[in-house]
């Protein structure tokens, strides 16, 4: 067994609805979104010239991670499998967990953010807001991918990108968990972050 597989095995799990496995996904998503809303430059332990840049990178990473976790929580809560199949086994996506056996599933690997976004409308009814929800999710995905793979001092800031993310995630909390989320990412000067579930 490779070192990488040995470490992956420490996290191995066939996720199910039986034990409400969606709950820790949702809890971690809540934490990351709260972090993205409230993180301040003063919270960053770094030389002053880098503080704002590092804060914004951390916010975007937190948003992207939370997005994947919240989608996995929605899939699981609705009875859908998030584990990839074992090598050589073909499974359609999405598929209900109840129709699969443990032997078909890889406990060390789950589906990624892109496919979760692409098939979300098969899991929950996105109402008339489908297009707007998808916009926010795609921006979150790009934020996570870019901030996780490259480091650049400059980012072309657009407040509307954050507005789209806020709308998208607020709708997912409503449609996926029947929760009212008051969510504002403090990103522009003098903005006050909010993360409150009602």
Short mmCIF file of C-alpha atoms in Angstrom, two decimals:
data_model
loop_
_atom_site.label_atom_id
_atom_site.label_comp_id
_atom_site.label_asym_id
_atom_site.label_seq_id
_atom_site.Cartn_x
_atom_site.Cartn_y
_atom_site.Cartn_z
CA UNK A 1 0.00 0.00 0.00
CA UNK A 2 1.34 3.45 -0.94
CA UNK A 3 1.80 6.16 1.68
CA UNK A 4 -0.90 8.21 -0.05
CA UNK A 5 -3.39 5.33 0.14
CA UNK A 6 -2.44 4.69 3.77
CA UNK A 7 -3.32 8.29 4.66
CA UNK A 8 -6.51 8.19 2.57
CA UNK A 9 -7.57 5.12 4.52
CA UNK A 10 -7.51 7.20 7.71
CA UNK A 11 -10.50 9.08 6.27
CA UNK A 12 -12.18 6.10 4.59
CA UNK A 13 -15.93 5.87 4.91
CA UNK A 14 -18.91 4.73 2.89
CA UNK A 15 -21.24 7.64 3.55
CA UNK A 16 -24.86 6.79 4.18
CA UNK A 17 -28.18 8.19 5.28
CA UNK A 18 -28.57 5.55 7.98
CA UNK A 19 -26.25 7.38 10.37
CA UNK A 20 -27.13 10.89 9.17
CA UNK A 21 -23.68 11.35 7.67
CA UNK A 22 -24.85 14.61 6.10
CA UNK A 23 -24.71 16.35 9.50
CA UNK A 24 -20.89 16.72 9.83
CA UNK A 25 -20.73 17.96 6.22
CA UNK A 26 -23.28 20.65 7.06
CA UNK A 27 -21.55 21.55 10.33
CA UNK A 28 -18.22 22.07 8.58
CA UNK A 29 -19.86 24.06 5.78
CA UNK A 30 -21.45 26.31 8.42
CA UNK A 31 -18.04 26.85 10.01
CA UNK A 32 -16.30 27.71 6.74
CA UNK A 33 -19.05 30.10 5.65
CA UNK A 34 -18.99 31.81 9.05
CA UNK A 35 -15.22 32.17 8.63
CA UNK A 36 -15.65 33.63 5.14
CA UNK A 37 -18.19 36.13 6.48
CA UNK A 38 -16.28 37.36 9.52
CA UNK A 39 -12.53 36.94 8.91
CA UNK A 40 -10.76 40.30 9.37
CA UNK A 41 -7.33 41.49 8.33
CA UNK A 42 -6.48 41.76 12.06
CA UNK A 43 -7.05 37.99 12.33
CA UNK A 44 -4.19 37.35 9.90
CA UNK A 45 -0.78 36.79 11.48
CA UNK A 46 1.40 38.26 8.77
CA UNK A 47 3.29 41.46 7.91
CA UNK A 48 0.87 44.34 7.31
CA UNK A 49 1.38 44.63 3.52
CA UNK A 50 0.20 41.02 3.06
CA UNK A 51 -2.72 40.98 5.51
CA UNK A 52 -5.52 42.05 3.14
CA UNK A 53 -4.37 39.75 0.36
CA UNK A 54 -4.08 36.75 2.69
CA UNK A 55 -7.45 37.50 4.29
CA UNK A 56 -9.17 37.58 0.92
CA UNK A 57 -7.50 34.35 -0.21
CA UNK A 58 -8.65 32.65 3.00
CA UNK A 59 -12.19 33.92 2.46
CA UNK A 60 -12.33 32.56 -1.08
CA UNK A 61 -10.87 29.20 -0.05
CA UNK A 62 -13.39 28.94 2.79
CA UNK A 63 -16.26 29.72 0.41
CA UNK A 64 -15.12 27.05 -2.06
CA UNK A 65 -14.61 24.37 0.58
CA UNK A 66 -17.98 25.17 2.16
CA UNK A 67 -19.70 24.93 -1.21
CA UNK A 68 -18.47 21.39 -1.79
CA UNK A 69 -19.38 20.33 1.74
CA UNK A 70 -22.87 21.85 1.60
CA UNK A 71 -23.58 20.10 -1.72
CA UNK A 72 -22.41 16.76 -0.33
CA UNK A 73 -24.66 17.32 2.69
CA UNK A 74 -27.63 17.94 0.37
CA UNK A 75 -26.90 14.81 -1.68
CA UNK A 76 -26.61 12.65 1.44
CA UNK A 77 -29.65 14.18 3.17
CA UNK A 78 -31.69 13.28 0.10
CA UNK A 79 -30.39 9.71 0.03
CA UNK A 80 -27.86 10.03 -2.80
CA UNK A 81 -24.43 8.42 -2.89
CA UNK A 82 -21.29 10.60 -2.87
CA UNK A 83 -18.66 7.81 -2.87
CA UNK A 84 -17.03 7.02 -6.21
CA UNK A 85 -17.26 3.42 -7.42
CA UNK A 86 -14.42 0.96 -7.02
CA UNK A 87 -12.17 0.48 -10.05
CA UNK A 88 -13.88 -1.37 -12.88
CA UNK A 89 -17.40 -0.73 -11.59
CA UNK A 90 -19.75 1.57 -13.49
CA UNK A 91 -22.34 3.51 -11.50
CA UNK A 92 -24.57 6.22 -12.89
CA UNK A 93 -24.44 9.57 -11.13
CA UNK A 94 -26.45 10.45 -9.17
CA UNK A 95 -27.66 7.16 -7.68
CA UNK A 96 -29.60 6.50 -4.50
CA UNK A 97 -27.48 4.94 -1.76
CA UNK A 98 -30.08 2.23 -1.10
CA UNK A 99 -29.62 0.78 -4.58
CA UNK A 100 -25.86 0.22 -4.08
CA UNK A 101 -23.80 -2.30 -2.15
CA UNK A 102 -20.76 -1.44 -0.03
CA UNK A 103 -18.62 -3.61 -2.30
CA UNK A 104 -19.36 -1.33 -5.27
CA UNK A 105 -18.12 1.82 -3.53
CA UNK A 106 -14.67 3.22 -2.86
CA UNK A 107 -14.49 4.35 0.78
CA UNK A 108 -11.39 6.45 0.03
CA UNK A 109 -12.78 8.67 -2.73
CA UNK A 110 -15.83 10.90 -3.21
CA UNK A 111 -17.20 12.81 -6.18
CA UNK A 112 -15.81 16.30 -6.77
CA UNK A 113 -17.41 19.70 -6.79
CA UNK A 114 -17.89 19.98 -10.55
CA UNK A 115 -20.09 16.89 -10.92
CA UNK A 116 -22.01 17.80 -7.75
CA UNK A 117 -22.89 21.17 -9.26
CA UNK A 118 -23.79 19.71 -12.66
CA UNK A 119 -26.35 17.28 -11.21
CA UNK A 120 -27.76 19.33 -8.31
CA UNK A 121 -31.07 20.00 -10.06
CA UNK A 122 -31.71 16.22 -10.07
CA UNK A 123 -31.41 16.18 -6.28
CA UNK A 124 -33.48 19.19 -5.20
CA UNK A 125 -35.91 21.48 -6.98
CA UNK A 126 -34.06 24.76 -7.54
CA UNK A 127 -37.30 26.63 -8.28
CA UNK A 128 -37.15 29.48 -10.74
CA UNK A 129 -33.75 30.45 -9.33
CA UNK A 130 -31.80 27.61 -10.93
CA UNK A 131 -29.64 29.79 -13.18
CA UNK A 132 -28.75 32.24 -10.40
CA UNK A 133 -27.94 29.43 -7.97
CA UNK A 134 -25.68 27.81 -10.55
CA UNK A 135 -23.82 31.09 -11.17
CA UNK A 136 -22.91 31.40 -7.49
CA UNK A 137 -21.81 27.77 -7.25
CA UNK A 138 -19.59 28.06 -10.32
CA UNK A 139 -17.92 31.20 -8.96
CA UNK A 140 -17.29 29.39 -5.65
CA UNK A 141 -15.72 26.50 -7.55
CA UNK A 142 -13.39 28.81 -9.46
CA UNK A 143 -12.41 30.64 -6.26
CA UNK A 144 -11.50 27.37 -4.57
CA UNK A 145 -9.62 26.00 -7.56
CA UNK A 146 -7.66 29.16 -8.29
CA UNK A 147 -6.76 29.98 -4.70
CA UNK A 148 -5.84 26.35 -4.05
CA UNK A 149 -3.59 26.00 -7.10
CA UNK A 150 -1.97 29.37 -7.78
CA UNK A 151 -0.74 32.37 -5.79
CA UNK A 152 -1.10 35.85 -7.26
CA UNK A 153 -0.89 39.15 -5.38
CA UNK A 154 -3.58 40.77 -7.48
CA UNK A 155 -7.22 39.74 -7.98
CA UNK A 156 -9.74 41.67 -10.08
CA UNK A 157 -12.38 42.20 -7.37
CA UNK A 158 -16.05 42.25 -8.37
CA UNK A 159 -18.55 42.69 -5.51
CA UNK A 160 -21.28 41.14 -7.69
CA UNK A 161 -19.42 37.80 -7.63
CA UNK A 162 -19.82 37.69 -3.86
CA UNK A 163 -23.46 38.78 -4.14
CA UNK A 164 -24.08 35.79 -6.44
CA UNK A 165 -22.39 33.42 -4.01
CA UNK A 166 -24.39 34.81 -1.08
CA UNK A 167 -27.63 34.38 -3.00
CA UNK A 168 -26.74 30.88 -4.13
CA UNK A 169 -25.79 29.60 -0.69
CA UNK A 170 -28.75 31.29 0.99
CA UNK A 171 -31.04 29.50 -1.47
CA UNK A 172 -29.30 26.15 -0.85
CA UNK A 173 -29.86 26.49 2.89
CA UNK A 174 -33.54 27.23 2.23
CA UNK A 175 -34.12 24.51 -0.36
CA UNK A 176 -31.81 21.87 1.06
CA UNK A 177 -32.33 22.30 4.82
CA UNK A 178 -35.41 24.49 5.23
CA UNK A 179 -33.22 27.09 6.98
CA UNK A 180 -33.17 30.86 6.62
CA UNK A 181 -29.57 31.98 6.26
CA UNK A 182 -28.58 35.62 6.74
CA UNK A 183 -25.21 35.65 4.95
CA UNK A 184 -22.94 38.52 3.98
CA UNK A 185 -19.26 38.16 3.15
CA UNK A 186 -17.32 41.20 4.37
CA UNK A 187 -15.00 41.76 1.44
CA UNK A 188 -15.23 45.43 0.45
CA UNK A 189 -14.16 48.28 2.71
CA UNK A 190 -16.42 48.85 5.77
CA UNK A 191 -18.66 45.84 5.04
CA UNK A 192 -19.92 43.90 8.04
CA UNK A 193 -20.01 40.13 7.70
CA UNK A 194 -23.06 38.11 8.68
CA UNK A 195 -23.65 34.43 9.18
CA UNK A 196 -26.79 33.58 11.08
CA UNK A 197 -29.12 30.63 10.64
CA UNK A 198 -32.71 31.25 11.66
#
